[in-house]
Amino acid sequence: LAAQDTLANVFGSVVVAVDQPFRVGDYVKIGAFEGSVEDIGLRSTRLRTPERTLVSIPNKTVAAEAINNFTRMPQRRVLQTIGVTYGAKADQIDNLVSDIRGLLTGDPDVHPQTILVHFLNFGPSSLDIQIIYYSADPDPVKNMDLRQRTNLAVMRLVEARGLGFAFPTQTIEFAGEIAERMAGGLRKPDGGGAEGGGAGRG
């Protein structure tokens, strides 16, 4: 069995060498494991995980698993939805959508042919605008910087249009006897009780 495992691992290393799904330094996900490739040996491939641990994966496993190579992504996709309060007017939403499109089009770090911004849904508690774009550089740090810069700019655009971001809310309607009881409890008492109390003290 040990000899069979050794042969399987060597064969796996040959498959990796021929297919070249990754190189040393690439950031990959192999099965359940994710990290930077530190070494590709005859028997195993070693990954440095985000937790900084070193994982050795037998090459027979590497050859059999699906491999995601994040380093070789040409771009990174960003998909997000912002919810605007229902008090917004149609023209305000239309203008905001145009503003966001212009913002993304003018950013050199956004791939210009991938920008999609639309008023998409009447949500349960918000008017939903979907924003989709791709970063021109797949580097994860640059991608996070781009997302932060874009998010802050969108917040300013929302504020400039006099709009606000929505949060989950519920409207509960009562009818019949329950509504009458609640309405009665909310009525202000008349002044008779106070006046009577004053007369009694006199």
PDB file of N, CA and C in Angstrom, residues 50-124:
ATOM      1  N   PRO A  50      -3.966  31.167   5.242  1.00  0.00           N
ATOM      2  CA  PRO A  50      -4.142  32.512   5.804  1.00  0.00           C
ATOM      3  C   PRO A  50      -3.840  32.575   7.295  1.00  0.00           C
ATOM      4  N   GLU A  51      -3.971  31.431   7.993  1.00  0.00           N
ATOM      5  CA  GLU A  51      -3.639  31.377   9.425  1.00  0.00           C
ATOM      6  C   GLU A  51      -2.148  31.190   9.647  1.00  0.00           C
ATOM      7  N   ARG A  52      -1.368  31.177   8.555  1.00  0.00           N
ATOM      8  CA  ARG A  52       0.096  31.035   8.551  1.00  0.00           C
ATOM      9  C   ARG A  52       0.560  29.624   8.898  1.00  0.00           C
ATOM     10  N   THR A  53      -0.325  28.646   8.885  1.00  0.00           N
ATOM     11  CA  THR A  53       0.092  27.255   9.052  1.00  0.00           C
ATOM     12  C   THR A  53       0.514  26.701   7.699  1.00  0.00           C
ATOM     13  N   LEU A  54       1.304  25.619   7.732  1.00  0.00           N
ATOM     14  CA  LEU A  54       1.786  24.989   6.509  1.00  0.00           C
ATOM     15  C   LEU A  54       1.067  23.657   6.323  1.00  0.00           C
ATOM     16  N   VAL A  55       0.380  23.516   5.197  1.00  0.00           N
ATOM     17  CA  VAL A  55      -0.377  22.301   4.908  1.00  0.00           C
ATOM     18  C   VAL A  55       0.299  21.555   3.769  1.00  0.00           C
ATOM     19  N   SER A  56       0.533  20.256   3.970  1.00  0.00           N
ATOM     20  CA  SER A  56       1.089  19.399   2.922  1.00  0.00           C
ATOM     21  C   SER A  56      -0.032  18.532   2.356  1.00  0.00           C
ATOM     22  N   ILE A  57      -0.271  18.659   1.065  1.00  0.00           N
ATOM     23  CA  ILE A  57      -1.338  17.908   0.407  1.00  0.00           C
ATOM     24  C   ILE A  57      -0.705  16.866  -0.504  1.00  0.00           C
ATOM     25  N   PRO A  58      -1.017  15.589  -0.327  1.00  0.00           N
ATOM     26  CA  PRO A  58      -0.469  14.562  -1.223  1.00  0.00           C
ATOM     27  C   PRO A  58      -0.808  14.879  -2.679  1.00  0.00           C
ATOM     28  N   ASN A  59       0.153  14.676  -3.562  1.00  0.00           N
ATOM     29  CA  ASN A  59      -0.066  15.033  -4.960  1.00  0.00           C
ATOM     30  C   ASN A  59      -1.160  14.205  -5.631  1.00  0.00           C
ATOM     31  N   LYS A  60      -1.408  12.993  -5.118  1.00  0.00           N
ATOM     32  CA  LYS A  60      -2.521  12.223  -5.675  1.00  0.00           C
ATOM     33  C   LYS A  60      -3.851  12.927  -5.382  1.00  0.00           C
ATOM     34  N   THR A  61      -3.916  13.599  -4.220  1.00  0.00           N
ATOM     35  CA  THR A  61      -5.106  14.383  -3.877  1.00  0.00           C
ATOM     36  C   THR A  61      -5.188  15.633  -4.735  1.00  0.00           C
ATOM     37  N   VAL A  62      -4.038  16.287  -4.934  1.00  0.00           N
ATOM     38  CA  VAL A  62      -3.997  17.490  -5.771  1.00  0.00           C
ATOM     39  C   VAL A  62      -4.493  17.183  -7.179  1.00  0.00           C
ATOM     40  N   ALA A  63      -4.046  16.034  -7.722  1.00  0.00           N
ATOM     41  CA  ALA A  63      -4.426  15.660  -9.087  1.00  0.00           C
ATOM     42  C   ALA A  63      -5.907  15.336  -9.200  1.00  0.00           C
ATOM     43  N   ALA A  64      -6.525  14.922  -8.090  1.00  0.00           N
ATOM     44  CA  ALA A  64      -7.930  14.499  -8.128  1.00  0.00           C
ATOM     45  C   ALA A  64      -8.906  15.614  -7.778  1.00  0.00           C
ATOM     46  N   GLU A  65      -8.427  16.685  -7.133  1.00  0.00           N
ATOM     47  CA  GLU A  65      -9.320  17.741  -6.657  1.00  0.00           C
ATOM     48  C   GLU A  65      -9.468  18.866  -7.686  1.00  0.00           C
ATOM     49  N   ALA A  66     -10.581  19.593  -7.562  1.00  0.00           N
ATOM     50  CA  ALA A  66     -10.746  20.828  -8.336  1.00  0.00           C
ATOM     51  C   ALA A  66      -9.829  21.894  -7.739  1.00  0.00           C
ATOM     52  N   ILE A  67      -9.180  22.658  -8.608  1.00  0.00           N
ATOM     53  CA  ILE A  67      -8.213  23.663  -8.165  1.00  0.00           C
ATOM     54  C   ILE A  67      -8.683  25.043  -8.615  1.00  0.00           C
ATOM     55  N   ASN A  68      -8.807  25.949  -7.653  1.00  0.00           N
ATOM     56  CA  ASN A  68      -9.093  27.356  -7.954  1.00  0.00           C
ATOM     57  C   ASN A  68      -7.814  28.154  -7.789  1.00  0.00           C
ATOM     58  N   ASN A  69      -7.356  28.786  -8.865  1.00  0.00           N
ATOM     59  CA  ASN A  69      -6.153  29.605  -8.809  1.00  0.00           C
ATOM     60  C   ASN A  69      -6.573  31.072  -8.841  1.00  0.00           C
ATOM     61  N   PHE A  70      -6.558  31.702  -7.662  1.00  0.00           N
ATOM     62  CA  PHE A  70      -7.015  33.089  -7.554  1.00  0.00           C
ATOM     63  C   PHE A  70      -6.015  34.072  -8.154  1.00  0.00           C
ATOM     64  N   THR A  71      -4.738  33.681  -8.188  1.00  0.00           N
ATOM     65  CA  THR A  71      -3.714  34.569  -8.729  1.00  0.00           C
ATOM     66  C   THR A  71      -3.915  34.802 -10.219  1.00  0.00           C
ATOM     67  N   ARG A  72      -4.472  33.830 -10.896  1.00  0.00           N
ATOM     68  CA  ARG A  72      -4.628  33.934 -12.351  1.00  0.00           C
ATOM     69  C   ARG A  72      -5.956  34.550 -12.777  1.00  0.00           C
ATOM     70  N   MET A  73      -6.692  35.078 -11.832  1.00  0.00           N
ATOM     71  CA  MET A  73      -7.915  35.797 -12.197  1.00  0.00           C
ATOM     72  C   MET A  73      -7.538  37.076 -12.932  1.00  0.00           C
ATOM     73  N   PRO A  74      -8.102  37.331 -14.116  1.00  0.00           N
ATOM     74  CA  PRO A  74      -7.779  38.582 -14.807  1.00  0.00           C
ATOM     75  C   PRO A  74      -8.407  39.799 -14.133  1.00  0.00           C
ATOM     76  N   GLN A  75      -9.548  39.594 -13.469  1.00  0.00           N
ATOM     77  CA  GLN A  75     -10.272  40.678 -12.804  1.00  0.00           C
ATOM     78  C   GLN A  75     -10.997  40.111 -11.592  1.00  0.00           C
ATOM     79  N   ARG A  76     -11.450  40.994 -10.722  1.00  0.00           N
ATOM     80  CA  ARG A  76     -12.276  40.584  -9.582  1.00  0.00           C
ATOM     81  C   ARG A  76     -13.653  41.223  -9.699  1.00  0.00           C
ATOM     82  N   ARG A  77     -14.680  40.410  -9.511  1.00  0.00           N
ATOM     83  CA  ARG A  77     -16.055  40.887  -9.640  1.00  0.00           C
ATOM     84  C   ARG A  77     -16.558  41.433  -8.309  1.00  0.00           C
ATOM     85  N   VAL A  78     -17.246  42.548  -8.382  1.00  0.00           N
ATOM     86  CA  VAL A  78     -17.892  43.140  -7.213  1.00  0.00           C
ATOM     87  C   VAL A  78     -19.391  43.196  -7.491  1.00  0.00           C
ATOM     88  N   LEU A  79     -20.172  42.621  -6.599  1.00  0.00           N
ATOM     89  CA  LEU A  79     -21.635  42.658  -6.715  1.00  0.00           C
ATOM     90  C   LEU A  79     -22.205  43.076  -5.368  1.00  0.00           C
ATOM     91  N   GLN A  80     -22.956  44.145  -5.352  1.00  0.00           N
ATOM     92  CA  GLN A  80     -23.569  44.582  -4.101  1.00  0.00           C
ATOM     93  C   GLN A  80     -24.892  45.290  -4.384  1.00  0.00           C
ATOM     94  N   THR A  81     -25.726  45.326  -3.374  1.00  0.00           N
ATOM     95  CA  THR A  81     -27.024  45.986  -3.477  1.00  0.00           C
ATOM     96  C   THR A  81     -27.143  47.008  -2.358  1.00  0.00           C
ATOM     97  N   ILE A  82     -27.541  48.219  -2.719  1.00  0.00           N
ATOM     98  CA  ILE A  82     -27.793  49.238  -1.698  1.00  0.00           C
ATOM     99  C   ILE A  82     -29.299  49.483  -1.638  1.00  0.00           C
ATOM    100  N   GLY A  83     -29.806  49.695  -0.441  1.00  0.00           N
ATOM    101  CA  GLY A  83     -31.232  49.931  -0.243  1.00  0.00           C
ATOM    102  C   GLY A  83     -31.496  51.368   0.157  1.00  0.00           C
ATOM    103  N   VAL A  84     -32.303  52.056  -0.620  1.00  0.00           N
ATOM    104  CA  VAL A  84     -32.657  53.451  -0.358  1.00  0.00           C
ATOM    105  C   VAL A  84     -34.066  53.487   0.232  1.00  0.00           C
ATOM    106  N   THR A  85     -34.314  54.436   1.123  1.00  0.00           N
ATOM    107  CA  THR A  85     -35.609  54.514   1.804  1.00  0.00           C
ATOM    108  C   THR A  85     -36.744  54.781   0.818  1.00  0.00           C
ATOM    109  N   TYR A  86     -37.938  54.326   1.197  1.00  0.00           N
ATOM    110  CA  TYR A  86     -39.104  54.440   0.331  1.00  0.00           C
ATOM    111  C   TYR A  86     -39.606  55.868   0.155  1.00  0.00           C
ATOM    112  N   GLY A  87     -39.072  56.808   0.906  1.00  0.00           N
ATOM    113  CA  GLY A  87     -39.485  58.196   0.715  1.00  0.00           C
ATOM    114  C   GLY A  87     -38.900  58.836  -0.526  1.00  0.00           C
ATOM    115  N   ALA A  88     -38.015  58.138  -1.231  1.00  0.00           N
ATOM    116  CA  ALA A  88     -37.353  58.706  -2.405  1.00  0.00           C
ATOM    117  C   ALA A  88     -38.323  58.870  -3.570  1.00  0.00           C
ATOM    118  N   LYS A  89     -38.111  59.931  -4.340  1.00  0.00           N
ATOM    119  CA  LYS A  89     -38.885  60.163  -5.562  1.00  0.00           C
ATOM    120  C   LYS A  89     -38.245  59.396  -6.721  1.00  0.00           C
ATOM    121  N   ALA A  90     -39.045  59.149  -7.759  1.00  0.00           N
ATOM    122  CA  ALA A  90     -38.545  58.416  -8.927  1.00  0.00           C
ATOM    123  C   ALA A  90     -37.362  59.135  -9.572  1.00  0.00           C
ATOM    124  N   ASP A  91     -37.449  60.473  -9.682  1.00  0.00           N
ATOM    125  CA  ASP A  91     -36.356  61.230 -10.293  1.00  0.00           C
ATOM    126  C   ASP A  91     -35.080  61.138  -9.465  1.00  0.00           C
ATOM    127  N   GLN A  92     -35.221  61.106  -8.146  1.00  0.00           N
ATOM    128  CA  GLN A  92     -34.045  60.990  -7.290  1.00  0.00           C
ATOM    129  C   GLN A  92     -33.335  59.655  -7.500  1.00  0.00           C
ATOM    130  N   ILE A  93     -34.106  58.580  -7.602  1.00  0.00           N
ATOM    131  CA  ILE A  93     -33.510  57.264  -7.846  1.00  0.00           C
ATOM    132  C   ILE A  93     -32.841  57.230  -9.214  1.00  0.00           C
ATOM    133  N   ASP A  94     -33.518  57.782 -10.216  1.00  0.00           N
ATOM    134  CA  ASP A  94     -32.961  57.816 -11.570  1.00  0.00           C
ATOM    135  C   ASP A  94     -31.640  58.573 -11.593  1.00  0.00           C
ATOM    136  N   ASN A  95     -31.611  59.729 -10.921  1.00  0.00           N
ATOM    137  CA  ASN A  95     -30.386  60.530 -10.876  1.00  0.00           C
ATOM    138  C   ASN A  95     -29.277  59.824 -10.106  1.00  0.00           C
ATOM    139  N   LEU A  96     -29.645  59.134  -9.020  1.00  0.00           N
ATOM    140  CA  LEU A  96     -28.642  58.426  -8.230  1.00  0.00           C
ATOM    141  C   LEU A  96     -28.010  57.301  -9.041  1.00  0.00           C
ATOM    142  N   VAL A  97     -28.822  56.558  -9.776  1.00  0.00           N
ATOM    143  CA  VAL A  97     -28.292  55.489 -10.633  1.00  0.00           C
ATOM    144  C   VAL A  97     -27.300  56.064 -11.641  1.00  0.00           C
ATOM    145  N   SER A  98     -27.650  57.194 -12.253  1.00  0.00           N
ATOM    146  CA  SER A  98     -26.745  57.844 -13.215  1.00  0.00           C
ATOM    147  C   SER A  98     -25.465  58.312 -12.539  1.00  0.00           C
ATOM    148  N   ASP A  99     -25.597  58.845 -11.321  1.00  0.00           N
ATOM    149  CA  ASP A  99     -24.421  59.298 -10.574  1.00  0.00           C
ATOM    150  C   ASP A  99     -23.451  58.144 -10.314  1.00  0.00           C
ATOM    151  N   ILE A 100     -23.989  57.003  -9.890  1.00  0.00           N
ATOM    152  CA  ILE A 100     -23.132  55.859  -9.567  1.00  0.00           C
ATOM    153  C   ILE A 100     -22.458  55.321 -10.823  1.00  0.00           C
ATOM    154  N   ARG A 101     -23.191  55.275 -11.934  1.00  0.00           N
ATOM    155  CA  ARG A 101     -22.580  54.848 -13.195  1.00  0.00           C
ATOM    156  C   ARG A 101     -21.425  55.763 -13.578  1.00  0.00           C
ATOM    157  N   GLY A 102     -21.647  57.075 -13.440  1.00  0.00           N
ATOM    158  CA  GLY A 102     -20.592  58.028 -13.757  1.00  0.00           C
ATOM    159  C   GLY A 102     -19.390  57.880 -12.844  1.00  0.00           C
ATOM    160  N   LEU A 103     -19.657  57.622 -11.569  1.00  0.00           N
ATOM    161  CA  LEU A 103     -18.578  57.415 -10.605  1.00  0.00           C
ATOM    162  C   LEU A 103     -17.694  56.244 -11.021  1.00  0.00           C
ATOM    163  N   LEU A 104     -18.309  55.112 -11.354  1.00  0.00           N
ATOM    164  CA  LEU A 104     -17.547  53.918 -11.719  1.00  0.00           C
ATOM    165  C   LEU A 104     -16.849  54.085 -13.064  1.00  0.00           C
ATOM    166  N   THR A 105     -17.523  54.733 -14.005  1.00  0.00           N
ATOM    167  CA  THR A 105     -16.925  54.938 -15.330  1.00  0.00           C
ATOM    168  C   THR A 105     -15.673  55.800 -15.242  1.00  0.00           C
ATOM    169  N   GLY A 106     -15.669  56.743 -14.325  1.00  0.00           N
ATOM    170  CA  GLY A 106     -14.532  57.636 -14.191  1.00  0.00           C
ATOM    171  C   GLY A 106     -13.394  57.102 -13.348  1.00  0.00           C
ATOM    172  N   ASP A 107     -13.541  55.902 -12.781  1.00  0.00           N
ATOM    173  CA  ASP A 107     -12.486  55.327 -11.941  1.00  0.00           C
ATOM    174  C   ASP A 107     -11.571  54.459 -12.798  1.00  0.00           C
ATOM    175  N   PRO A 108     -10.276  54.791 -12.885  1.00  0.00           N
ATOM    176  CA  PRO A 108      -9.358  54.015 -13.732  1.00  0.00           C
ATOM    177  C   PRO A 108      -9.139  52.585 -13.252  1.00  0.00           C
ATOM    178  N   ASP A 109      -9.501  52.286 -11.999  1.00  0.00           N
ATOM    179  CA  ASP A 109      -9.316  50.935 -11.471  1.00  0.00           C
ATOM    180  C   ASP A 109     -10.518  50.029 -11.719  1.00  0.00           C
ATOM    181  N   VAL A 110     -11.540  50.560 -12.398  1.00  0.00           N
ATOM    182  CA  VAL A 110     -12.730  49.772 -12.735  1.00  0.00           C
ATOM    183  C   VAL A 110     -12.719  49.470 -14.227  1.00  0.00           C
ATOM    184  N   HIS A 111     -12.943  48.197 -14.580  1.00  0.00           N
ATOM    185  CA  HIS A 111     -13.008  47.831 -15.995  1.00  0.00           C
ATOM    186  C   HIS A 111     -14.249  48.479 -16.608  1.00  0.00           C
ATOM    187  N   PRO A 112     -14.086  49.360 -17.598  1.00  0.00           N
ATOM    188  CA  PRO A 112     -15.216  50.182 -18.071  1.00  0.00           C
ATOM    189  C   PRO A 112     -16.338  49.405 -18.747  1.00  0.00           C
ATOM    190  N   GLN A 113     -16.046  48.232 -19.296  1.00  0.00           N
ATOM    191  CA  GLN A 113     -17.067  47.488 -20.033  1.00  0.00           C
ATOM    192  C   GLN A 113     -17.854  46.520 -19.151  1.00  0.00           C
ATOM    193  N   THR A 114     -17.646  46.591 -17.855  1.00  0.00           N
ATOM    194  CA  THR A 114     -18.304  45.632 -16.954  1.00  0.00           C
ATOM    195  C   THR A 114     -19.277  46.295 -15.988  1.00  0.00           C
ATOM    196  N   ILE A 115     -19.543  47.580 -16.165  1.00  0.00           N
ATOM    197  CA  ILE A 115     -20.331  48.336 -15.186  1.00  0.00           C
ATOM    198  C   ILE A 115     -21.827  48.147 -15.435  1.00  0.00           C
ATOM    199  N   LEU A 116     -22.527  47.690 -14.410  1.00  0.00           N
ATOM    200  CA  LEU A 116     -23.986  47.547 -14.464  1.00  0.00           C
ATOM    201  C   LEU A 116     -24.572  48.141 -13.183  1.00  0.00           C
ATOM    202  N   VAL A 117     -25.378  49.182 -13.319  1.00  0.00           N
ATOM    203  CA  VAL A 117     -26.047  49.811 -12.170  1.00  0.00           C
ATOM    204  C   VAL A 117     -27.512  50.000 -12.537  1.00  0.00           C
ATOM    205  N   HIS A 118     -28.414  49.383 -11.765  1.00  0.00           N
ATOM    206  CA  HIS A 118     -29.837  49.461 -12.085  1.00  0.00           C
ATOM    207  C   HIS A 118     -30.686  49.492 -10.810  1.00  0.00           C
ATOM    208  N   PHE A 119     -31.813  50.222 -10.901  1.00  0.00           N
ATOM    209  CA  PHE A 119     -32.847  50.140  -9.868  1.00  0.00           C
ATOM    210  C   PHE A 119     -33.559  48.815 -10.111  1.00  0.00           C
ATOM    211  N   LEU A 120     -33.336  47.853  -9.233  1.00  0.00           N
ATOM    212  CA  LEU A 120     -33.695  46.471  -9.536  1.00  0.00           C
ATOM    213  C   LEU A 120     -34.991  46.006  -8.890  1.00  0.00           C
ATOM    214  N   ASN A 121     -35.198  46.349  -7.607  1.00  0.00           N
ATOM    215  CA  ASN A 121     -36.330  45.763  -6.886  1.00  0.00           C
ATOM    216  C   ASN A 121     -37.012  46.760  -5.956  1.00  0.00           C
ATOM    217  N   PHE A 122     -38.302  46.511  -5.728  1.00  0.00           N
ATOM    218  CA  PHE A 122     -39.013  47.121  -4.615  1.00  0.00           C
ATOM    219  C   PHE A 122     -38.890  46.130  -3.459  1.00  0.00           C
ATOM    220  N   GLY A 123     -37.915  46.332  -2.597  1.00  0.00           N
ATOM    221  CA  GLY A 123     -37.682  45.401  -1.502  1.00  0.00           C
ATOM    222  C   GLY A 123     -38.705  45.563  -0.395  1.00  0.00           C
ATOM    223  N   PRO A 124     -38.687  44.669   0.584  1.00  0.00           N
ATOM    224  CA  PRO A 124     -39.638  44.743   1.701  1.00  0.00           C
ATOM    225  C   PRO A 124     -39.556  46.058   2.469  1.00  0.00           C
TER     226      PRO A 124
END
